[in-house]
Amino acid sequence: MTATTGEPSFRQSVDLMFTRAAALMDLPPGLEEKIRVCNSTYTVRFGVKLRGEVHTFTGYRSVHSEHTEPVKGGIRYAPSVNQDEVEALAALMTYKCALVEAPFGGSKGGLCIDPRHWDADELEKITRRFAYELIKRDLIDPAQNVPAPDMGTGEREMAIIADQYARMNTTDINARACVTGKPIHAGGIQGRVEATGRGVQYALQEFFRHPEDVKKAGLSGTLDGKRVIVQGLGNVGYHAALYLSTQDGCKITHVIERDGAVENQAGLDIVALRDWITRHGGVKDCPYGTYHAEGARVLEADCDILIPAAMEGVINTHNAGAIQAPLIIEAANGPVTAGADDILRHKGTVIIPDLYANAGGVTVSYFEWVKNLSHIRFGRMQRRQEEARHQLIVDELERISRDSSINWTLSPNFKERYLRGADELELVRSGLDDTMRAAYQSMREVWWGHDKVTDLRTAGFLVSIERVAKSYQAKGI
Ligand code: GLU
């Protein structure tokens, strides 16, 4: 229990969710415990000389499960980082990767730091030193442990980590695969920055393809016109809100940020709002809607879909009873505590759980890792050949049209759209969409098919645990 909230810690919360699902399974004795526990956590304290004095930083890298290697998971920079959190996040990575069939065990890292407190050069020094400490213990390695961005980190930190690894491993031809989420010019892949938010969009699209599932949430119809609350307009929340509002017809009625919330029932312009937040540091005084100083209360506002996209534990036993949203999609890791999950489940709220909903990031990380190991961009071999084959069909259609008595023509743009072979971004999006659809199907089969499973989270855990268990059993454990 944490003293401040009276609720289990984040790690205990994930364990409770795991145990709830494992209780419905028939695992061999001892295997449940083996899967649940975190294999190891390395804590490092290192000093960096900055602004004329030595500052000591504390960082962690947890490895939850090595049933498949490398292990995978982001590195978070936040003042609140602690061992319990990193271990909870590492466990979620194991279940997430298993659910979307990314061939990784689960890991996570964190550094106790407020990144806004340091400039770019200082952050580079700190990141290099942290990376050095992890690399020399094989806690960053293309075959063993592959980090990625998380809260407070992004492409820049990943490029620094990749460079540090390359300096320390000059003969490793696969050096670039030691970390994902890199910028394109440092071995990254198109579509990685948007990936988690894009995955949230694909997850919702898939959910709304099943009217029976939508009905369980007391909703009907399509995504078009649905009123959405987004908590946190960081990388994940921003991309999810952007695509849902510009491509699926959703209305983003509320955005909750650090300094409060902004409401506009006609739908917020996400690009303009993000721009305002970047320039002013928050939503206060923004001209796009009504300001609410108490952001947390806005989680309880009337809407169709609630997207918590920031921190863990924001929906807890204190506010779960007041949440009005009939459908919650967890774009963040662990936004709903185990206690809140119980309350919401009994209320009939449908929760699309984190281990599925935010798996878009690691899915595209998987594509990036494969790209790095194959040393070739996706589509490079096939694109023009595909175009040439399409050209053949178009030429033939045109010939038939000319020779036949029926005078038919191709619709405008058809040629242009059909002839163009897919580039890397399109392939990445297609792979991500396919992954999100397939993972949802596997959860849904359990949700509808198992008489004791009443929620998607338990269904997701069941699918994941089953896969991890099979992998251990195949090794004789
Ligand atoms: N940090 C992200 C997550 O929590 C991405 C992890 C990765 O790409 O390895 O899923």
Coordinates of C-alpha atoms and ligand atoms in Angstrom, one line a residue:
M1 CA 0.0 0.0 0.0
T2 CA 1.2 3.5 -0.6
A3 CA 0.8 5.8 2.3
T4 CA -0.5 8.7 0.3
T5 CA -3.3 7.0 -1.7
G6 CA -4.1 4.0 0.5
E7 CA -4.0 1.9 -2.7
P8 CA -1.5 -0.8 -3.8
S9 CA 1.6 0.5 -5.5
F10 CA 1.8 0.5 -9.3
R11 CA 3.7 -2.8 -9.3
Q12 CA 1.3 -4.4 -6.9
S13 CA -1.6 -3.1 -9.0
V14 CA -0.1 -4.8 -12.2
D15 CA 0.5 -8.0 -10.1
L16 CA -3.2 -8.0 -9.0
M17 CA -4.4 -7.7 -12.5
F18 CA -2.0 -10.5 -13.5
T19 CA -3.2 -12.7 -10.7
R20 CA -6.8 -12.2 -11.5
A21 CA -6.2 -13.5 -15.0
A22 CA -3.8 -16.3 -13.9
A23 CA -6.4 -17.6 -11.5
L24 CA -8.6 -18.5 -14.5
M25 CA -5.8 -20.6 -16.0
D26 CA -4.4 -24.0 -15.4
L27 CA -0.7 -23.2 -15.2
P28 CA 1.8 -25.8 -13.9
P29 CA 2.8 -25.3 -10.3
G30 CA 5.3 -22.5 -9.8
L31 CA 5.1 -21.2 -13.4
E32 CA 2.6 -18.5 -12.4
E33 CA 5.1 -17.1 -9.9
K34 CA 8.0 -17.4 -12.3
I35 CA 6.1 -15.4 -14.9
R36 CA 4.9 -12.8 -12.5
V37 CA 8.1 -11.8 -10.7
C38 CA 10.6 -9.3 -12.1
N39 CA 13.8 -11.1 -12.9
S40 CA 16.2 -8.2 -12.0
T41 CA 16.5 -4.5 -11.4
Y42 CA 19.8 -2.7 -11.7
T43 CA 20.2 0.6 -9.9
V44 CA 22.9 3.0 -10.9
R45 CA 24.0 6.2 -9.2
F46 CA 26.4 8.3 -11.3
G47 CA 27.8 11.8 -11.1
V48 CA 28.0 14.3 -13.9
K49 CA 29.8 17.7 -13.7
L50 CA 27.3 20.4 -14.7
R51 CA 27.2 24.1 -14.0
G52 CA 30.4 23.9 -12.0
E53 CA 29.4 21.1 -9.6
V54 CA 28.9 17.4 -9.6
H55 CA 25.3 16.3 -9.7
T56 CA 24.4 12.7 -8.7
F57 CA 21.6 11.0 -10.7
T58 CA 19.8 7.7 -9.9
G59 CA 18.7 5.4 -12.8
Y60 CA 17.2 2.0 -13.2
R61 CA 16.9 -0.8 -15.8
S62 CA 14.5 -3.6 -14.9
V63 CA 14.3 -6.9 -16.7
H64 CA 10.9 -8.5 -16.0
S65 CA 11.0 -11.6 -18.3
E66 CA 13.7 -13.1 -20.5
H67 CA 11.5 -15.8 -22.0
T68 CA 12.5 -14.3 -25.3
E69 CA 15.4 -12.0 -25.9
P70 CA 16.2 -9.3 -26.4
V71 CA 14.1 -7.7 -23.8
K72 CA 12.4 -4.4 -24.7
G73 CA 11.0 -1.3 -23.2
G74 CA 11.4 2.4 -23.0
I75 CA 13.6 4.7 -20.8
R76 CA 11.6 7.3 -18.8
Y77 CA 13.0 10.6 -17.6
A78 CA 10.9 12.0 -14.7
P79 CA 11.4 13.2 -11.2
S80 CA 8.9 10.6 -9.9
V81 CA 10.8 7.5 -11.4
N82 CA 11.4 4.8 -8.8
Q83 CA 12.1 1.1 -8.7
D84 CA 8.5 0.1 -8.1
E85 CA 7.3 2.1 -11.1
V86 CA 10.1 0.8 -13.4
E87 CA 9.3 -2.8 -12.4
A88 CA 5.6 -2.3 -13.0
L89 CA 6.3 -0.8 -16.4
A90 CA 8.8 -3.7 -17.3
A91 CA 6.1 -6.2 -16.4
L92 CA 3.6 -4.4 -18.6
M93 CA 6.2 -4.6 -21.5
T94 CA 6.3 -8.4 -21.2
Y95 CA 2.5 -8.7 -21.5
K96 CA 2.3 -6.1 -24.2
C97 CA 4.9 -7.7 -26.4
A98 CA 3.3 -11.1 -26.0
L99 CA -0.1 -9.7 -26.9
V100 CA 1.1 -8.1 -30.1
E101 CA 3.5 -10.9 -30.9
A102 CA 6.6 -8.8 -30.8
P103 CA 9.4 -11.3 -30.1
F104 CA 10.7 -9.6 -26.9
G105 CA 10.8 -10.0 -23.2
G106 CA 9.8 -7.1 -21.0
S107 CA 12.1 -4.4 -19.7
K108 CA 12.0 -0.8 -18.7
G109 CA 14.4 1.9 -17.6
G110 CA 14.1 5.2 -15.8
L111 CA 16.1 8.1 -14.6
C112 CA 15.1 10.4 -11.7
I113 CA 15.4 13.7 -13.5
D114 CA 13.2 16.6 -14.5
P115 CA 14.3 17.0 -18.2
R116 CA 12.9 20.5 -18.3
H117 CA 15.5 21.5 -15.7
W118 CA 18.4 20.9 -18.1
D119 CA 19.4 22.2 -21.5
A120 CA 20.1 20.0 -24.5
D121 CA 23.9 19.9 -24.0
E122 CA 23.5 19.0 -20.3
L123 CA 20.9 16.3 -21.2
E124 CA 23.3 14.9 -23.7
K125 CA 26.1 14.5 -21.0
I126 CA 23.6 12.9 -18.6
T127 CA 22.2 10.6 -21.2
R128 CA 25.7 9.5 -22.4
R129 CA 26.8 8.7 -18.9
F130 CA 23.6 6.8 -18.1
A131 CA 23.9 4.9 -21.4
Y132 CA 27.6 4.1 -20.7
E133 CA 26.6 2.6 -17.3
L134 CA 23.9 0.4 -18.9
I135 CA 25.9 -0.6 -22.0
K136 CA 28.9 -1.9 -20.0
R137 CA 26.5 -4.3 -18.2
D138 CA 24.8 -5.5 -21.4
L139 CA 21.7 -3.7 -20.3
I140 CA 21.7 -2.0 -23.7
D141 CA 22.6 -4.5 -26.5
P142 CA 20.9 -5.4 -29.8
A143 CA 20.7 -9.0 -28.9
Q144 CA 19.9 -8.6 -25.2
N145 CA 18.2 -5.4 -24.2
V146 CA 16.8 -2.7 -26.6
P147 CA 15.5 0.5 -25.0
A148 CA 13.2 3.1 -26.7
P149 CA 11.6 6.4 -25.8
D150 CA 9.1 6.8 -23.0
M151 CA 7.8 9.8 -21.0
G152 CA 10.4 12.6 -21.0
T153 CA 12.6 11.0 -23.7
G154 CA 12.5 11.1 -27.5
E155 CA 14.5 10.7 -30.7
R156 CA 17.4 12.9 -29.5
E157 CA 18.1 10.7 -26.4
M158 CA 17.8 7.6 -28.5
A159 CA 20.3 8.9 -31.1
I160 CA 22.7 9.7 -28.2
I161 CA 22.3 6.2 -26.8
A162 CA 22.9 4.6 -30.2
D163 CA 26.0 6.7 -30.7
Q164 CA 27.3 5.8 -27.3
Y165 CA 26.8 2.1 -28.0
A166 CA 28.6 2.4 -31.4
R167 CA 31.6 4.1 -29.7
M168 CA 31.8 1.3 -27.2
N169 CA 31.2 -1.5 -29.7
T170 CA 33.1 -0.4 -32.8
T171 CA 33.0 -3.8 -34.5
D172 CA 29.3 -4.6 -33.9
I173 CA 27.7 -4.5 -37.3
N174 CA 24.2 -4.5 -35.7
A175 CA 25.0 -1.5 -33.4
R176 CA 22.1 0.5 -34.6
A177 CA 19.6 -2.1 -33.4
C178 CA 20.7 -1.5 -29.8
V179 CA 17.9 1.1 -29.4
T180 CA 14.7 2.0 -31.2
G181 CA 12.9 5.3 -31.6
K182 CA 15.9 6.9 -33.3
P183 CA 15.7 9.8 -35.8
I184 CA 15.5 8.6 -39.4
H185 CA 19.1 9.8 -40.1
A186 CA 20.4 7.7 -37.2
G187 CA 18.8 4.5 -38.3
G188 CA 15.2 5.2 -37.3
I189 CA 12.0 4.2 -39.1
Q190 CA 9.2 6.3 -40.6
G191 CA 6.2 6.4 -38.4
R192 CA 7.8 5.6 -35.1
V193 CA 7.1 9.0 -33.5
E194 CA 3.3 8.8 -34.3
A195 CA 3.2 5.0 -33.6
T196 CA 1.7 4.9 -30.1
G197 CA -1.0 7.5 -30.9
R198 CA -1.7 5.9 -34.3
G199 CA -2.0 2.5 -32.5
V200 CA -4.7 4.0 -30.2
Q201 CA -6.6 5.2 -33.3
Y202 CA -6.3 1.7 -34.9
A203 CA -7.4 0.1 -31.6
L204 CA -10.5 2.3 -31.5
Q205 CA -11.3 1.7 -35.2
E206 CA -11.1 -2.1 -34.6
F207 CA -13.3 -1.8 -31.5
F208 CA -15.9 0.0 -33.5
R209 CA -15.9 -2.6 -36.2
H210 CA -17.7 -4.9 -33.7
P211 CA -21.2 -3.5 -32.9
E212 CA -21.7 -6.1 -30.1
D213 CA -18.6 -4.8 -28.3
V214 CA -19.6 -1.2 -28.8
K215 CA -23.0 -2.1 -27.3
K216 CA -21.3 -3.5 -24.2
A217 CA -20.1 0.1 -23.6
G218 CA -23.6 1.4 -24.1
L219 CA -22.6 3.1 -27.3
S220 CA -23.6 2.7 -30.9
G221 CA -22.6 3.6 -34.4
T222 CA -19.2 4.5 -35.5
L223 CA -16.4 6.8 -34.2
D224 CA -17.9 9.7 -36.2
G225 CA -19.2 12.3 -33.8
K226 CA -18.0 10.6 -30.6
R227 CA -17.1 13.1 -27.8
V228 CA -13.6 12.4 -26.5
I229 CA -11.7 13.6 -23.5
V230 CA -7.9 13.4 -23.8
Q231 CA -5.7 13.6 -20.7
G232 CA -2.2 14.7 -21.6
L233 CA -1.3 16.2 -25.0
G234 CA 2.2 14.7 -25.1
N235 CA 3.4 12.6 -28.0
V236 CA 0.9 9.8 -27.5
G237 CA -2.2 12.0 -26.6
Y238 CA -1.4 14.4 -29.4
H239 CA -1.2 11.9 -32.2
A240 CA -4.2 10.0 -31.0
A241 CA -6.3 13.2 -30.7
L242 CA -5.1 14.5 -34.0
Y243 CA -5.9 11.4 -36.0
L244 CA -9.2 10.7 -34.3
S245 CA -10.4 14.2 -34.9
T246 CA -9.1 14.7 -38.4
Q247 CA -9.7 11.2 -39.8
D248 CA -12.5 9.6 -37.8
G249 CA -14.8 12.5 -37.1
C250 CA -14.4 12.4 -33.3
K251 CA -14.8 15.6 -31.4
I252 CA -12.1 16.3 -28.8
T253 CA -14.3 18.1 -26.3
H254 CA -11.7 18.4 -23.5
V255 CA -7.9 18.3 -23.2
I256 CA -6.5 18.0 -19.7
E257 CA -2.9 19.3 -19.2
R258 CA -0.6 19.9 -16.3
D259 CA -2.1 23.4 -15.5
G260 CA -5.8 22.6 -16.0
A261 CA -8.1 21.7 -18.8
V262 CA -9.7 23.3 -21.9
E263 CA -13.2 22.5 -23.1
N264 CA -14.9 23.1 -26.4
Q265 CA -18.0 21.0 -27.1
A266 CA -17.7 21.8 -30.9
G267 CA -14.3 20.0 -30.9
L268 CA -10.8 21.4 -30.3
D269 CA -8.4 22.1 -33.0
I270 CA -5.5 19.8 -31.8
V271 CA -2.7 21.3 -33.9
A272 CA -3.6 24.8 -32.8
L273 CA -3.9 23.7 -29.2
R274 CA -0.6 21.9 -29.2
D275 CA 1.1 24.9 -30.7
W276 CA -0.4 27.1 -28.0
I277 CA 0.9 24.7 -25.3
T278 CA 4.3 24.6 -26.8
R279 CA 4.5 28.4 -26.8
H280 CA 2.9 29.1 -23.4
G281 CA 3.7 26.0 -21.4
G282 CA 0.0 25.1 -20.7
V283 CA -3.6 25.6 -21.6
K284 CA -4.4 28.5 -19.3
D285 CA -5.6 31.6 -21.2
C286 CA -5.8 29.7 -24.5
P287 CA -8.4 31.1 -26.8
Y288 CA -9.9 27.8 -28.0
G289 CA -12.3 27.0 -25.3
T290 CA -13.4 27.3 -21.6
Y291 CA -10.6 26.9 -19.1
H292 CA -11.0 24.7 -16.0
A293 CA -8.4 25.1 -13.3
E294 CA -9.0 21.7 -11.8
G295 CA -7.9 19.4 -14.6
A296 CA -8.4 16.2 -12.6
R297 CA -12.1 16.9 -12.2
V298 CA -12.5 17.0 -16.0
L299 CA -11.7 13.3 -16.1
E300 CA -15.2 12.9 -14.6
A301 CA -17.0 15.0 -17.3
D302 CA -19.6 13.7 -19.7
C303 CA -18.2 12.1 -22.9
D304 CA -18.3 9.0 -25.0
I305 CA -14.6 8.0 -24.8
L306 CA -12.0 8.9 -22.2
I307 CA -8.3 8.7 -23.2
P308 CA -5.9 8.9 -20.3
A309 CA -2.6 9.5 -22.1
A310 CA -0.2 10.7 -19.4
M311 CA 0.7 9.1 -16.0
E312 CA -0.2 5.9 -14.2
G313 CA -2.8 6.0 -11.4
V314 CA -4.8 9.0 -12.5
I315 CA -8.0 7.0 -12.3
N316 CA -8.0 5.5 -8.8
T317 CA -10.4 4.5 -6.1
H318 CA -11.0 8.2 -5.2
N319 CA -12.5 9.2 -8.6
A320 CA -13.4 5.9 -10.4
G321 CA -17.0 6.1 -9.0
A322 CA -17.4 9.5 -10.6
I323 CA -16.1 8.7 -14.1
Q324 CA -18.9 9.1 -16.6
A325 CA -17.2 7.8 -19.7
P326 CA -18.7 4.5 -20.8
L327 CA -15.5 3.6 -22.7
I328 CA -11.9 4.2 -21.6
I329 CA -8.9 3.5 -23.7
E330 CA -5.6 3.4 -21.8
A331 CA -3.1 5.2 -24.0
A332 CA -0.8 5.6 -21.0
N333 CA 0.7 2.7 -19.0
G334 CA -1.3 1.9 -15.9
P335 CA -3.6 4.9 -15.8
V336 CA -6.3 2.9 -14.0
T337 CA -5.4 1.3 -10.7
A338 CA -6.5 -2.2 -9.8
G339 CA -9.0 -0.8 -7.3
A340 CA -10.4 1.6 -9.9
D341 CA -10.6 -1.2 -12.4
D342 CA -12.8 -3.2 -10.0
I343 CA -15.1 -0.2 -9.5
L344 CA -15.4 0.5 -13.2
R345 CA -15.9 -3.1 -14.2
H346 CA -18.8 -3.4 -11.8
K347 CA -20.3 -0.2 -13.2
G348 CA -20.1 -1.7 -16.7
T349 CA -17.5 0.7 -18.1
V350 CA -15.6 -0.9 -20.9
I351 CA -11.8 -0.5 -20.7
I352 CA -9.5 -1.1 -23.6
P353 CA -6.4 -2.0 -21.6
D354 CA -2.9 -0.5 -21.8
L355 CA -1.2 -3.8 -22.7
Y356 CA -3.1 -3.6 -25.9
A357 CA -4.1 0.0 -26.4
N358 CA -0.6 1.5 -26.3
A359 CA 1.3 -1.3 -27.9
G360 CA 1.7 0.6 -31.2
G361 CA 4.9 2.1 -30.0
V362 CA 6.7 -1.2 -29.3
T363 CA 5.2 -2.7 -32.5
V364 CA 6.8 -0.1 -34.7
S365 CA 10.0 -0.4 -32.5
Y366 CA 10.0 -4.0 -33.6
F367 CA 9.8 -3.0 -37.2
E368 CA 12.7 -0.6 -36.6
W369 CA 14.8 -3.3 -34.9
V370 CA 14.2 -5.6 -37.9
K371 CA 15.1 -2.9 -40.3
N372 CA 18.3 -2.2 -38.5
L373 CA 19.2 -5.9 -38.4
S374 CA 18.4 -6.3 -42.1
H375 CA 20.3 -3.1 -43.0
I376 CA 17.7 -2.2 -45.6
R377 CA 14.7 0.1 -45.6
F378 CA 11.3 -1.5 -46.0
G379 CA 10.0 -1.6 -49.5
R380 CA 13.3 -0.9 -51.2
M381 CA 13.4 -4.1 -53.1
Q382 CA 9.7 -4.4 -54.0
R383 CA 8.4 -0.9 -54.6
R384 CA 9.2 -0.4 -58.2
Q385 CA 8.5 -4.0 -59.2
E386 CA 5.0 -3.6 -57.6
E387 CA 4.5 -0.4 -59.6
A388 CA 5.5 -2.1 -62.8
R389 CA 3.0 -5.0 -62.2
H390 CA 0.3 -2.5 -61.5
Q391 CA 1.2 -0.6 -64.7
L392 CA 0.6 -3.9 -66.6
I393 CA -2.9 -4.2 -65.3
V394 CA -3.8 -0.5 -66.0
D395 CA -2.4 -0.8 -69.5
E396 CA -4.4 -3.9 -70.1
L397 CA -7.6 -2.3 -68.8
E398 CA -7.1 0.6 -71.0
R399 CA -6.5 -1.6 -74.0
I400 CA -9.7 -3.6 -73.3
S401 CA -11.6 -0.3 -72.9
R402 CA -10.3 0.9 -76.3
D403 CA -11.1 -2.3 -78.0
S404 CA -14.5 -3.0 -76.5
S405 CA -17.8 -1.5 -77.6
I406 CA -18.6 -0.5 -74.0
N407 CA -17.1 2.9 -73.4
W408 CA -15.8 2.8 -69.8
T409 CA -13.2 4.8 -68.1
L410 CA -11.2 4.5 -64.9
S411 CA -12.3 6.8 -62.1
P412 CA -10.3 10.0 -61.4
N413 CA -7.1 9.4 -59.5
F414 CA -7.4 5.7 -59.8
K415 CA -4.3 5.4 -61.9
E416 CA -2.3 7.7 -59.6
R417 CA -3.3 5.9 -56.5
Y418 CA -3.1 2.4 -57.8
L419 CA 0.2 2.7 -59.6
R420 CA 2.1 4.0 -56.7
G421 CA 4.0 1.3 -54.7
A422 CA 3.9 1.6 -50.9
D423 CA 6.7 3.5 -49.2
E424 CA 8.1 2.8 -45.8
L425 CA 5.6 4.9 -43.9
E426 CA 2.7 3.1 -45.6
L427 CA 4.2 -0.3 -44.9
V428 CA 4.7 0.6 -41.3
R429 CA 1.2 1.8 -40.9
S430 CA -0.2 -1.3 -42.6
G431 CA 1.9 -3.5 -40.3
L432 CA 0.7 -1.6 -37.3
D433 CA -2.9 -1.7 -38.3
D434 CA -2.7 -5.4 -39.0
T435 CA -1.0 -6.0 -35.6
M436 CA -3.7 -4.0 -33.7
R437 CA -6.5 -5.8 -35.5
A438 CA -5.0 -9.3 -34.8
A439 CA -4.3 -8.6 -31.2
Y440 CA -7.8 -7.2 -30.6
Q441 CA -9.3 -10.4 -32.2
S442 CA -7.3 -12.6 -29.9
M443 CA -8.5 -10.7 -26.8
R444 CA -12.0 -10.5 -28.0
E445 CA -12.2 -14.3 -28.6
V446 CA -11.5 -14.8 -24.9
W447 CA -13.8 -11.9 -23.9
W448 CA -16.7 -13.5 -25.6
G449 CA -15.7 -17.1 -25.4
H450 CA -14.7 -17.6 -21.7
D451 CA -17.6 -17.6 -19.3
K452 CA -15.5 -16.2 -16.4
V453 CA -14.0 -13.4 -18.4
T454 CA -16.0 -10.2 -18.2
D455 CA -13.5 -7.6 -19.3
L456 CA -10.9 -7.0 -22.0
R457 CA -8.0 -6.5 -19.5
T458 CA -8.4 -10.0 -18.1
A459 CA -8.8 -11.3 -21.7
G460 CA -5.6 -9.6 -22.7
F461 CA -3.7 -10.9 -19.8
L462 CA -5.0 -14.4 -20.4
V463 CA -3.7 -14.3 -24.0
S464 CA -0.3 -12.9 -23.0
I465 CA 0.3 -15.2 -20.0
E466 CA -0.6 -18.2 -22.1
R467 CA 1.9 -17.2 -24.8
V468 CA 4.7 -16.5 -22.2
A469 CA 3.9 -19.8 -20.4
K470 CA 4.2 -21.7 -23.7
S471 CA 7.5 -20.1 -24.4
Y472 CA 8.8 -21.1 -21.0
Q473 CA 7.5 -24.6 -21.3
A474 CA 9.1 -25.0 -24.7
K475 CA 12.4 -24.3 -23.0
G476 CA 11.6 -26.9 -20.4
I477 CA 11.0 -24.5 -17.5
Ligands
GLU1 N1 7.9 3.2 -24.0 C1 7.0 2.6 -25.0 C2 6.0 1.7 -24.2 O1 5.8 1.8 -23.1 C3 7.7 1.9 -26.1 C4 8.6 0.8 -25.8 C5 9.4 0.3 -27.0 O2 9.2 0.7 -28.1 O3 10.3 -0.6 -26.7 O4 5.5 0.8 -24.8

